[in-house]
mmCIF file of C-alpha atoms and ligand atoms in Angstrom:
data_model
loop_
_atom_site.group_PDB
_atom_site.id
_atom_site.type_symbol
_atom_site.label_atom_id
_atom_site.label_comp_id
_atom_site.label_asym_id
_atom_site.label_seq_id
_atom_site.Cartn_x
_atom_site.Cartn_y
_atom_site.Cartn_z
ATOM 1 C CA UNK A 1 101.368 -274.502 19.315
ATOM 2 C CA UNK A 2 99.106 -275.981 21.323
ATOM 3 C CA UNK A 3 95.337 -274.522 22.150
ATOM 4 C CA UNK A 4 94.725 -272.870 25.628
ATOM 5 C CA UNK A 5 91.652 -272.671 27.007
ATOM 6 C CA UNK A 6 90.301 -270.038 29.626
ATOM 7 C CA UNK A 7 87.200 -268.977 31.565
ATOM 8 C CA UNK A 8 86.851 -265.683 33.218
ATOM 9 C CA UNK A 9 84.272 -266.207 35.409
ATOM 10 C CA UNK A 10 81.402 -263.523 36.465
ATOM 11 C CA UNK A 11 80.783 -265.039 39.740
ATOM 12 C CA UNK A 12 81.731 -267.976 41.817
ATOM 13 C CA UNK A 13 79.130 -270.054 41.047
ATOM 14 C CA UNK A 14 80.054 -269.410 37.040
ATOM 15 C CA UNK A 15 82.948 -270.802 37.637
ATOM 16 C CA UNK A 16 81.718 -273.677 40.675
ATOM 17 C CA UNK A 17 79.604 -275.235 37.697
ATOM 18 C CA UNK A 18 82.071 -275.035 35.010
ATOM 19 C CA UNK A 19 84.919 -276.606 37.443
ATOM 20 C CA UNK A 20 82.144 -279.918 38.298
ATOM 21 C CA UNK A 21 81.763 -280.036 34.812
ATOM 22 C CA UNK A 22 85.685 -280.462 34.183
ATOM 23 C CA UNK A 23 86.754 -281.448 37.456
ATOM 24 C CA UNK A 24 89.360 -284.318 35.842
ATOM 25 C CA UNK A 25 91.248 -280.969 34.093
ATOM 26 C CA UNK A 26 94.200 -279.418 35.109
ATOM 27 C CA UNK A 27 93.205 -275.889 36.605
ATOM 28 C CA UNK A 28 95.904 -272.171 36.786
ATOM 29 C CA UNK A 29 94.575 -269.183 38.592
ATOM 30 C CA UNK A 30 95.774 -266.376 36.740
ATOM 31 C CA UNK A 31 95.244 -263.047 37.918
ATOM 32 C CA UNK A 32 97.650 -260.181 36.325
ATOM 33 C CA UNK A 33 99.997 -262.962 35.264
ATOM 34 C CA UNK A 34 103.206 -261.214 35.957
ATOM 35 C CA UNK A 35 104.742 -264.047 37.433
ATOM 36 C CA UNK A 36 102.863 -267.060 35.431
ATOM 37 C CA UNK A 37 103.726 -265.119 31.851
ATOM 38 C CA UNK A 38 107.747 -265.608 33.107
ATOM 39 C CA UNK A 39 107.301 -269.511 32.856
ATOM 40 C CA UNK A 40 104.471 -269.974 30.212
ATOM 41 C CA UNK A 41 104.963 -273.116 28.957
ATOM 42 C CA UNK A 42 104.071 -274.490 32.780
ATOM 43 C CA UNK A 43 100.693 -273.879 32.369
ATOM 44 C CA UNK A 44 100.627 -275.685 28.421
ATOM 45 C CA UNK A 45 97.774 -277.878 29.069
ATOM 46 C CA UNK A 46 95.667 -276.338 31.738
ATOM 47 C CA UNK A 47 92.655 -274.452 31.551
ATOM 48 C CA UNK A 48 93.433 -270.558 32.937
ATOM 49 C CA UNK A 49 90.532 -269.307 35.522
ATOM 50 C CA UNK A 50 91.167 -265.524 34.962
ATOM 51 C CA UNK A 51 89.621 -264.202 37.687
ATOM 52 C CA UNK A 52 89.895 -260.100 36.751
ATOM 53 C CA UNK A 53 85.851 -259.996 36.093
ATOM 54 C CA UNK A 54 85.333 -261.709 39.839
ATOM 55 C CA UNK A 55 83.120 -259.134 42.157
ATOM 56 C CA UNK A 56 84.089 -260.740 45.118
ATOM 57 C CA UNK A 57 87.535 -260.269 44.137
ATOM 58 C CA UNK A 58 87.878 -256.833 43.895
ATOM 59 C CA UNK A 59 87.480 -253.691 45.354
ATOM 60 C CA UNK A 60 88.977 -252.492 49.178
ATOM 61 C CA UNK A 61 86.321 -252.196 51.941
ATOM 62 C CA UNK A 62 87.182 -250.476 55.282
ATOM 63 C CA UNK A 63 85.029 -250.416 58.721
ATOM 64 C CA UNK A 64 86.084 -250.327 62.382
ATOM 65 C CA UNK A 65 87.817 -253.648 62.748
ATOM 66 C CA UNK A 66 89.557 -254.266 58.811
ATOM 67 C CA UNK A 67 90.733 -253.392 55.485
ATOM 68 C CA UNK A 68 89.374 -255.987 53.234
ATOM 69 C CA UNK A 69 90.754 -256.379 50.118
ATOM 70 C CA UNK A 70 89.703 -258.204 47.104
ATOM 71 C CA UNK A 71 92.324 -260.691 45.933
ATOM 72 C CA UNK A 72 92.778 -259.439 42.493
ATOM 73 C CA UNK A 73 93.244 -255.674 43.336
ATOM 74 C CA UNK A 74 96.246 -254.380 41.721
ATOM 75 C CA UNK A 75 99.413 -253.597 43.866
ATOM 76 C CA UNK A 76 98.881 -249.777 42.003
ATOM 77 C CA UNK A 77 95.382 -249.919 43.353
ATOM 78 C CA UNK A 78 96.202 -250.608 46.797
ATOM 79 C CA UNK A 79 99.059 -247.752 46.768
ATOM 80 C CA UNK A 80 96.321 -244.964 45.787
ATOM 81 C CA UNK A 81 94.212 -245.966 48.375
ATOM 82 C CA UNK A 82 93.588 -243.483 50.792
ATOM 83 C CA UNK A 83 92.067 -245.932 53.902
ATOM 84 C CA UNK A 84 95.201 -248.406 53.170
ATOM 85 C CA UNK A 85 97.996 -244.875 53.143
ATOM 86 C CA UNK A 86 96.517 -243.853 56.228
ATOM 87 C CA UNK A 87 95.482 -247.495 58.233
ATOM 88 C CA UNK A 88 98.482 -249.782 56.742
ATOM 89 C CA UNK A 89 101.365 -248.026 56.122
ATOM 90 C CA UNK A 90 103.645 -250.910 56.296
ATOM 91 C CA UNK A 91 101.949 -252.887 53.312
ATOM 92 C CA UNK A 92 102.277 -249.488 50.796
ATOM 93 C CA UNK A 93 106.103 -249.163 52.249
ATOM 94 C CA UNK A 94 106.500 -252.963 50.744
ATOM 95 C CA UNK A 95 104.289 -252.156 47.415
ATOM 96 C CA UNK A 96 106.643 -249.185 46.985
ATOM 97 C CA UNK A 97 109.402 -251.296 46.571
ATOM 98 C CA UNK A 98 107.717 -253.664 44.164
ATOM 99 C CA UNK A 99 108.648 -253.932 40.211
ATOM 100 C CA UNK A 100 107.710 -250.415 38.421
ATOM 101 C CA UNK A 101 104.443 -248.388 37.537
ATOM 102 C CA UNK A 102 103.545 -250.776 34.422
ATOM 103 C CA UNK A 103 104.335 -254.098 36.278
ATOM 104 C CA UNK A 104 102.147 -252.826 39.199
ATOM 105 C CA UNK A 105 99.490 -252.055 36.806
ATOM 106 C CA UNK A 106 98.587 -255.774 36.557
ATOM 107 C CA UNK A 107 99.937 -257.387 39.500
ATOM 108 C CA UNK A 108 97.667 -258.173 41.992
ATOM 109 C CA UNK A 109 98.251 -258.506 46.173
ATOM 110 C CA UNK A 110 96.285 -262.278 45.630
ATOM 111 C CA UNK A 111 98.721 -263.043 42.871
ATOM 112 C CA UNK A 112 101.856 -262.358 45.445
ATOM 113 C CA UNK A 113 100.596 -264.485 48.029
ATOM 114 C CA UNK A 114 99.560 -266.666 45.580
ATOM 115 C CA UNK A 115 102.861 -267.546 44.216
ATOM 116 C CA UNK A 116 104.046 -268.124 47.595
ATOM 117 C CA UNK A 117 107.715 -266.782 47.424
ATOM 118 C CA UNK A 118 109.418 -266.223 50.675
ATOM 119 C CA UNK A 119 110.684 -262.976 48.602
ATOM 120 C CA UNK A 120 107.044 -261.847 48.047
ATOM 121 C CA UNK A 121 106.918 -258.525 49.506
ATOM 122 C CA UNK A 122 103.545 -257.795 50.471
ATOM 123 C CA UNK A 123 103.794 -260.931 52.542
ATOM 124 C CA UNK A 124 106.004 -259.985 55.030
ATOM 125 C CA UNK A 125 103.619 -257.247 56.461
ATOM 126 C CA UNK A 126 100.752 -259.491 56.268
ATOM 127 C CA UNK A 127 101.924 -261.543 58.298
ATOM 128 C CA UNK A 128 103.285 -259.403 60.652
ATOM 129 C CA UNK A 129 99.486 -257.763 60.354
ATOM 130 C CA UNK A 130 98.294 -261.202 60.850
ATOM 131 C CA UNK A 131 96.258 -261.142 58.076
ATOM 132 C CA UNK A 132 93.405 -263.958 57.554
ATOM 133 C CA UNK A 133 92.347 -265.095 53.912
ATOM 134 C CA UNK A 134 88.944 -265.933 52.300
ATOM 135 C CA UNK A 135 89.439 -269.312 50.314
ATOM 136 C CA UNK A 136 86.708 -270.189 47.566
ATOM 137 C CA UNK A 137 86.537 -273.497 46.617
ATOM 138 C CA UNK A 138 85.032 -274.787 43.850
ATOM 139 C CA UNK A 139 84.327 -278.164 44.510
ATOM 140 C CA UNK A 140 81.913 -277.660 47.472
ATOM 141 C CA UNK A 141 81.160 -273.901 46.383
ATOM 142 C CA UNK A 142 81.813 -272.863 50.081
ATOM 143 C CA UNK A 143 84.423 -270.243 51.607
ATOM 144 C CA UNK A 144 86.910 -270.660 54.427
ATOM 145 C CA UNK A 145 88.766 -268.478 56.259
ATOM 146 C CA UNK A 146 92.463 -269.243 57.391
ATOM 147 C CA UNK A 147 95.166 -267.261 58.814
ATOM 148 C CA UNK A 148 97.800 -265.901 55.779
ATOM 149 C CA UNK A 149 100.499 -267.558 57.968
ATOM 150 C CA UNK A 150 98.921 -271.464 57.266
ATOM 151 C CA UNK A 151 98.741 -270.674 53.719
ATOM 152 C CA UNK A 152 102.435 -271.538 52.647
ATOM 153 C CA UNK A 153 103.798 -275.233 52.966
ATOM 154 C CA UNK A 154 106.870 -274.260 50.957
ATOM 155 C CA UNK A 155 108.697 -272.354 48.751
ATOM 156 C CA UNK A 156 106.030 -271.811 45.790
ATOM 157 C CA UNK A 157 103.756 -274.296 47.310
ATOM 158 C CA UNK A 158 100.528 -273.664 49.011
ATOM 159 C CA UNK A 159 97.857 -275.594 50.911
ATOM 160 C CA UNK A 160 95.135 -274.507 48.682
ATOM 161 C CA UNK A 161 93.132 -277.953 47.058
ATOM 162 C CA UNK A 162 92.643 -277.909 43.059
ATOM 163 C CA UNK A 163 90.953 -274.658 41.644
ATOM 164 C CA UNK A 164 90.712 -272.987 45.012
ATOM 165 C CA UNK A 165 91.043 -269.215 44.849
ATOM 166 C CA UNK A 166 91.831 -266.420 47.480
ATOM 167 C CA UNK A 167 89.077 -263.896 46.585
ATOM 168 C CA UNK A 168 89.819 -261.611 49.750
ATOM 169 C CA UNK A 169 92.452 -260.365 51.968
ATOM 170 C CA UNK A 170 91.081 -259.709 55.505
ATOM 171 C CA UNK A 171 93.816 -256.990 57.532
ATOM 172 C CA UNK A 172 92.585 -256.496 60.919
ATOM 173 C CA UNK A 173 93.341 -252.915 61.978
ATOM 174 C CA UNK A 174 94.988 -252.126 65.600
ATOM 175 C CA UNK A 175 93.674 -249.415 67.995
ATOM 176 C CA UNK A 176 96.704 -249.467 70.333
ATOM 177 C CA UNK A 177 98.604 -246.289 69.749
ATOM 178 C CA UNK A 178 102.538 -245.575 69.645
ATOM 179 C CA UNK A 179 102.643 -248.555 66.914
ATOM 180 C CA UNK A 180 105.577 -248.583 65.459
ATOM 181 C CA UNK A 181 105.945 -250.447 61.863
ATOM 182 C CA UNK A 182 108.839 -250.916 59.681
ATOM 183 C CA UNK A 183 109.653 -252.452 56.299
ATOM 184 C CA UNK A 184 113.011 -252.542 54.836
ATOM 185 C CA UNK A 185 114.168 -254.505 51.724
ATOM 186 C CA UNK A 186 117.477 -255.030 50.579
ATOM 187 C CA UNK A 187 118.113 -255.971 46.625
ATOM 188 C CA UNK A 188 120.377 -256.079 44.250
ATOM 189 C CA UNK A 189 119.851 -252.548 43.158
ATOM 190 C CA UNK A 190 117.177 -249.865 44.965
ATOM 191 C CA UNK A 191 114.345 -249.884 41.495
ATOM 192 C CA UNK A 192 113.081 -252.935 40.047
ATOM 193 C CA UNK A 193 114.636 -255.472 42.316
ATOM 194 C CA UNK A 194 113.905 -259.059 43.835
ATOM 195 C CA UNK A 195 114.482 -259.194 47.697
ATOM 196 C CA UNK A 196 117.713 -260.990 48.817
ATOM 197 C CA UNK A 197 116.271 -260.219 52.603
ATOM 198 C CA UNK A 198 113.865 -258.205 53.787
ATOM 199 C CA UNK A 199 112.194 -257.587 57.317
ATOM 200 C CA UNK A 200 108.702 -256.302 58.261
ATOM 201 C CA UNK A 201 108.336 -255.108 61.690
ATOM 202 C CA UNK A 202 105.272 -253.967 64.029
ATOM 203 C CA UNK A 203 105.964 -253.235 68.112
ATOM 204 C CA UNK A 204 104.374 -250.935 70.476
ATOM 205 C CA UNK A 205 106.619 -249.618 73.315
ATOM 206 C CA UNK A 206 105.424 -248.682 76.385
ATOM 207 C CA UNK A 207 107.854 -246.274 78.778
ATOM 208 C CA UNK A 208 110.396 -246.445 76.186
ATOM 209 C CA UNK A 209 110.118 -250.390 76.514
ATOM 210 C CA UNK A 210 108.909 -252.885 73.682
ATOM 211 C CA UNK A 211 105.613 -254.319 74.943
ATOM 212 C CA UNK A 212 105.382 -256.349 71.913
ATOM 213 C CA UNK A 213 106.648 -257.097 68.459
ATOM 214 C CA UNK A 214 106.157 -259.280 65.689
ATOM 215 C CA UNK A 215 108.903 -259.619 63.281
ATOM 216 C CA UNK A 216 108.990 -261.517 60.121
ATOM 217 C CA UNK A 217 111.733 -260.973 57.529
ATOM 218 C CA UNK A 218 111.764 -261.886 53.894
ATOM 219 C CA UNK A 219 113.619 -264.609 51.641
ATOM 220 C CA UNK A 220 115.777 -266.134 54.666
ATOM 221 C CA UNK A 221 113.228 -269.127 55.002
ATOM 222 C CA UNK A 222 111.816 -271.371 52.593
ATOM 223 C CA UNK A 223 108.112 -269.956 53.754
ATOM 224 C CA UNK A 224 107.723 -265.919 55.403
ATOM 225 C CA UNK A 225 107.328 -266.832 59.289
ATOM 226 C CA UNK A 226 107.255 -264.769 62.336
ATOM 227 C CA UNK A 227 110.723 -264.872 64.418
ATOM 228 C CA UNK A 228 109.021 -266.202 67.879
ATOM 229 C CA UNK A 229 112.386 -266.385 69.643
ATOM 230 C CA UNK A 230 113.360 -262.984 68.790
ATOM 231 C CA UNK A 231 109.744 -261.793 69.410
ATOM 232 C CA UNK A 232 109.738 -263.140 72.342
ATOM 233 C CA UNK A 233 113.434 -262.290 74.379
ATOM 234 C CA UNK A 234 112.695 -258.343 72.754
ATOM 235 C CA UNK A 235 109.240 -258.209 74.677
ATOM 236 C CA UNK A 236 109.410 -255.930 78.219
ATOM 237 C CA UNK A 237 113.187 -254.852 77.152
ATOM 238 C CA UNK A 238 114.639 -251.764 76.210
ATOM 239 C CA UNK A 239 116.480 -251.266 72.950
ATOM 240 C CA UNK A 240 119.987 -250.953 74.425
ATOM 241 C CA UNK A 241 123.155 -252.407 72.493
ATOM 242 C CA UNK A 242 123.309 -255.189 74.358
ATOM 243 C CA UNK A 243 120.113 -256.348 73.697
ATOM 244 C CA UNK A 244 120.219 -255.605 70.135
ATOM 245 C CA UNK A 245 123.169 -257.830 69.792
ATOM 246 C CA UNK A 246 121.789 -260.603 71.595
ATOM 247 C CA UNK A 247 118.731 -260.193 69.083
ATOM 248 C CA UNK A 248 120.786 -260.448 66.279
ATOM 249 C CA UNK A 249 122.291 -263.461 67.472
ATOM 250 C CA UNK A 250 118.706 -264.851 68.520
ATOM 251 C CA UNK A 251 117.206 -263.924 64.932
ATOM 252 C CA UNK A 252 120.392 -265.340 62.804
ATOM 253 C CA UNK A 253 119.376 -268.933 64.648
ATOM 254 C CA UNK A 254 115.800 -268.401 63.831
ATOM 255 C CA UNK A 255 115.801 -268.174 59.917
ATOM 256 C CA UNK A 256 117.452 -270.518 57.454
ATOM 257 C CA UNK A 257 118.491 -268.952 54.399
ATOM 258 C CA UNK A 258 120.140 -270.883 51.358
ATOM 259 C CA UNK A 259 122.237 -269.742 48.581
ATOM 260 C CA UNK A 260 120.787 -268.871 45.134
ATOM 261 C CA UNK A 261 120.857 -266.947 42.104
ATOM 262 C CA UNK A 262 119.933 -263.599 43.971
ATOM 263 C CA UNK A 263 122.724 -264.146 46.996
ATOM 264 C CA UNK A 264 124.346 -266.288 48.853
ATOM 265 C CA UNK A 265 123.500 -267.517 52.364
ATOM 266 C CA UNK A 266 126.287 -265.786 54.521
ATOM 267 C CA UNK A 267 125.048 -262.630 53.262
ATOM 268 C CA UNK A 268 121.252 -262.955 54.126
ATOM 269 C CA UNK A 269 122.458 -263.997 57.378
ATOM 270 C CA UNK A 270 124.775 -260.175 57.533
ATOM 271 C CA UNK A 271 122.015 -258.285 56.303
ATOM 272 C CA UNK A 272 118.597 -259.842 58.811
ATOM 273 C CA UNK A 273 121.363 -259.309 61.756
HETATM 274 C C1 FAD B 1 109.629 -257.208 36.150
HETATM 275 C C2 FAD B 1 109.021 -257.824 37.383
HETATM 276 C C3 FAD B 1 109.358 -257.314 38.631
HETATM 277 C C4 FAD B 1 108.814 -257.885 39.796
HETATM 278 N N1 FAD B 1 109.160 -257.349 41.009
HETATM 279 C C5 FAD B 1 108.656 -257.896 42.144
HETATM 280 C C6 FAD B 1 109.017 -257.372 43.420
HETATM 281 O O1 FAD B 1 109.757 -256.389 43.548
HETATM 282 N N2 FAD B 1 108.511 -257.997 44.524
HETATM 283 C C7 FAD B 1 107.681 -259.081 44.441
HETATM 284 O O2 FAD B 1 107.246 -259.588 45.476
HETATM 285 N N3 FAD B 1 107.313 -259.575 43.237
HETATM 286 C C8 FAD B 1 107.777 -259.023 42.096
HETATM 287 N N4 FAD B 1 107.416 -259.542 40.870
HETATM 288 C C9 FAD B 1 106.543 -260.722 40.811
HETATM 289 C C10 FAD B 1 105.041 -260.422 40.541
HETATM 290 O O3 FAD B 1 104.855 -259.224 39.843
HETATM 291 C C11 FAD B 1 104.230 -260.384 41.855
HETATM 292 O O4 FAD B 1 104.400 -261.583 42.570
HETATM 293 C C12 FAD B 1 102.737 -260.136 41.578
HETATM 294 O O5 FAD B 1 102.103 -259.644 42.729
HETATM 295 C C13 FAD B 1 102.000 -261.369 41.070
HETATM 296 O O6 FAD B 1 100.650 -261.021 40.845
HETATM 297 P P1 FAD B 1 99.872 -261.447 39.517
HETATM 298 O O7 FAD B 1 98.487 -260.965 39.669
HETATM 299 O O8 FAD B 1 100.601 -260.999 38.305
HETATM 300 O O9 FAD B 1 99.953 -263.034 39.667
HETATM 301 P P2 FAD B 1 99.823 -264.164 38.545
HETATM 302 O O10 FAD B 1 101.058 -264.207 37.716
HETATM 303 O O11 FAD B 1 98.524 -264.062 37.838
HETATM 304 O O12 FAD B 1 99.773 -265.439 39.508
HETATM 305 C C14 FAD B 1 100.874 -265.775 40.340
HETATM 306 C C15 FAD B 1 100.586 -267.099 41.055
HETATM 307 O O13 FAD B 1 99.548 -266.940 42.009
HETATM 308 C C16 FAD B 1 98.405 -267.744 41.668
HETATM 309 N N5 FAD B 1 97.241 -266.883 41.926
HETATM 310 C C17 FAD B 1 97.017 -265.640 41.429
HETATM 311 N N6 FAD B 1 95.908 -265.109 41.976
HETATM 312 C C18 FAD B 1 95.413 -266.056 42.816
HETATM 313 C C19 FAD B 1 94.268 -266.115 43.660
HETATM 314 N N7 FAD B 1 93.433 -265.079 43.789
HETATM 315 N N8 FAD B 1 94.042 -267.253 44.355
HETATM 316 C C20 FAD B 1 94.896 -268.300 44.268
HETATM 317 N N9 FAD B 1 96.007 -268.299 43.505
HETATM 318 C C21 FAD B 1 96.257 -267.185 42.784
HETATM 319 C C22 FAD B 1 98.588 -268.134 40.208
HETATM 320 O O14 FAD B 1 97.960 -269.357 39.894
HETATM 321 C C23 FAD B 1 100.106 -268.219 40.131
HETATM 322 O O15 FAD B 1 100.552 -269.442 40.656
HETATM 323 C C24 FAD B 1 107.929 -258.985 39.693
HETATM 324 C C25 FAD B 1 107.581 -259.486 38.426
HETATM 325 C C26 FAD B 1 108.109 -258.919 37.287
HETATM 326 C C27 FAD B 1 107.710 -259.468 35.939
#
């Protein structure tokens, strides 16, 4: 068996020092570890940065403009939140969905995004939300700020550099009324269930028309990404059945979905249209 070693930081700077001091050593983020426990042996040989004692990544903040939440909140944390129930609907419709009460327990929202599955659910309605992120990194102990959406270069593959760590989740809230937000996913079974597709949705209609929308649908693409195409033709138009079918068309061109263990590619394209 061979030795792990693991730091669990107090603060950023903690854990800037310590990552100079071993900078030629591979580095794991691990936050509840739900999805790095599945494949253990992958992370043989690095040293784990478990960031659970982090201040600045914990804890949800609300004034006018966001929701800010720290990176290594847990998914059951977020649903008992009364300023996320009330502000961001969508995201606890998606955590609702996710794994069961223990699994939840420990997962984190920085942990989802951090694995970077196009079938990671709280994605979809952060990017629909058009979340930003707060990057630390440890090598020039400085943080960044990038938009969710420029995180993901593929499936389980991020931009982040060596060591980096989300620490916080920036939503920014809309004062537009008549916002209307869906989240549907479709799995194998309705409990305890990977996505095969899902779809997050935000529009606001205006005389029965859609002003906007911003659509982004789960586990069809090799990285979650708004449907532009689709976005676009819906905008100004009423929901009639003709449209609707020529947005099903427009969307089934838009996303690329392969086949794999959880389904098979003609049926991710049935189930977005
Ligand atoms: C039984 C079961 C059911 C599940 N059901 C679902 C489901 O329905 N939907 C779904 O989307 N997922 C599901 N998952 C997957 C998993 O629970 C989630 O992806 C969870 O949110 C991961 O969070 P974590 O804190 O456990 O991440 P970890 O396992 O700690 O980390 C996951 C990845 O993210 C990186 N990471 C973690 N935190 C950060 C950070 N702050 N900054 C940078 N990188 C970071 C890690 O290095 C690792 O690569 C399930 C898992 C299990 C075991």
């Amino acid at each position: 068996m061979s030795k792990i070693q693991s730091l669990s930081p107090k603060n950023l700077e903690e854990y800037s020092t310590f990552f100079t001091d071993n900078k030629e050593k591979k580095f794991v983020i691990f936050a509840g570890g739900t999805d790095l426990m599945i494949d253990r042996f992958s992370i043989e040989g690095s040293i784990i940065i478990d960031i659970s004692y982090l201040e600045e990544c914990r804890g949800i903040k609300a004034d006018e403009k966001h929701i800010t939440i720290g990176a290594a909140t847990t998914l059951n944390e977020i649903l008992s939140s009364q300023e996320v129930q009330t502000k961001i609907p969508i995201l606890i419709d998606a955590i609702k969905t996710m794994a069961s009460i223990q699994v939840r327990n420990r997962a984190t929202i920085g942990g989802n995004i951090g694995n970077a599955s196009p079938a990671g659910d709280t994605i979809t309605p952060l990017v629909v939300l058009e979340t930003k992120i707060e990057i630390f990194s440890p090598e020039s102990n400085e943080v960044r700020t990038i938009p969710i959406k420029t995180l993901f270069s593929g499936p389980s593959a991020t931009t982040l550099e060596k060591g980096e760590i989300i620490i916080k989740i920036i939503i920014p809230l809309r004062k537009d009324k008549d916002i209307f937000c869906y989240f549907r996913k479709i799995g194998q079974r309705n409990a305890m269930t990977i996505t095969k597709a899902s779809l997050s949705a935000i529009a606001k209609y205006l005389d029965s028309k859609i002003e906007w929308i911003k659509l982004a649908p789960g586990s069809v693409s090799p990285v979650v990404k708004r449907m532009s195409k689709t976005e676009e033709f819906l905008k100004g138009k009423e929901l009639t059945p003709a449209v609707i079918n020529k947005a099903k068309e427009i969307i089934a061109n838009e996303i690329s979905p392969i086949t794999d263990i959880r389904s098979t590619k003609a049926f991710r394209v049935l189930i977005t249209k």
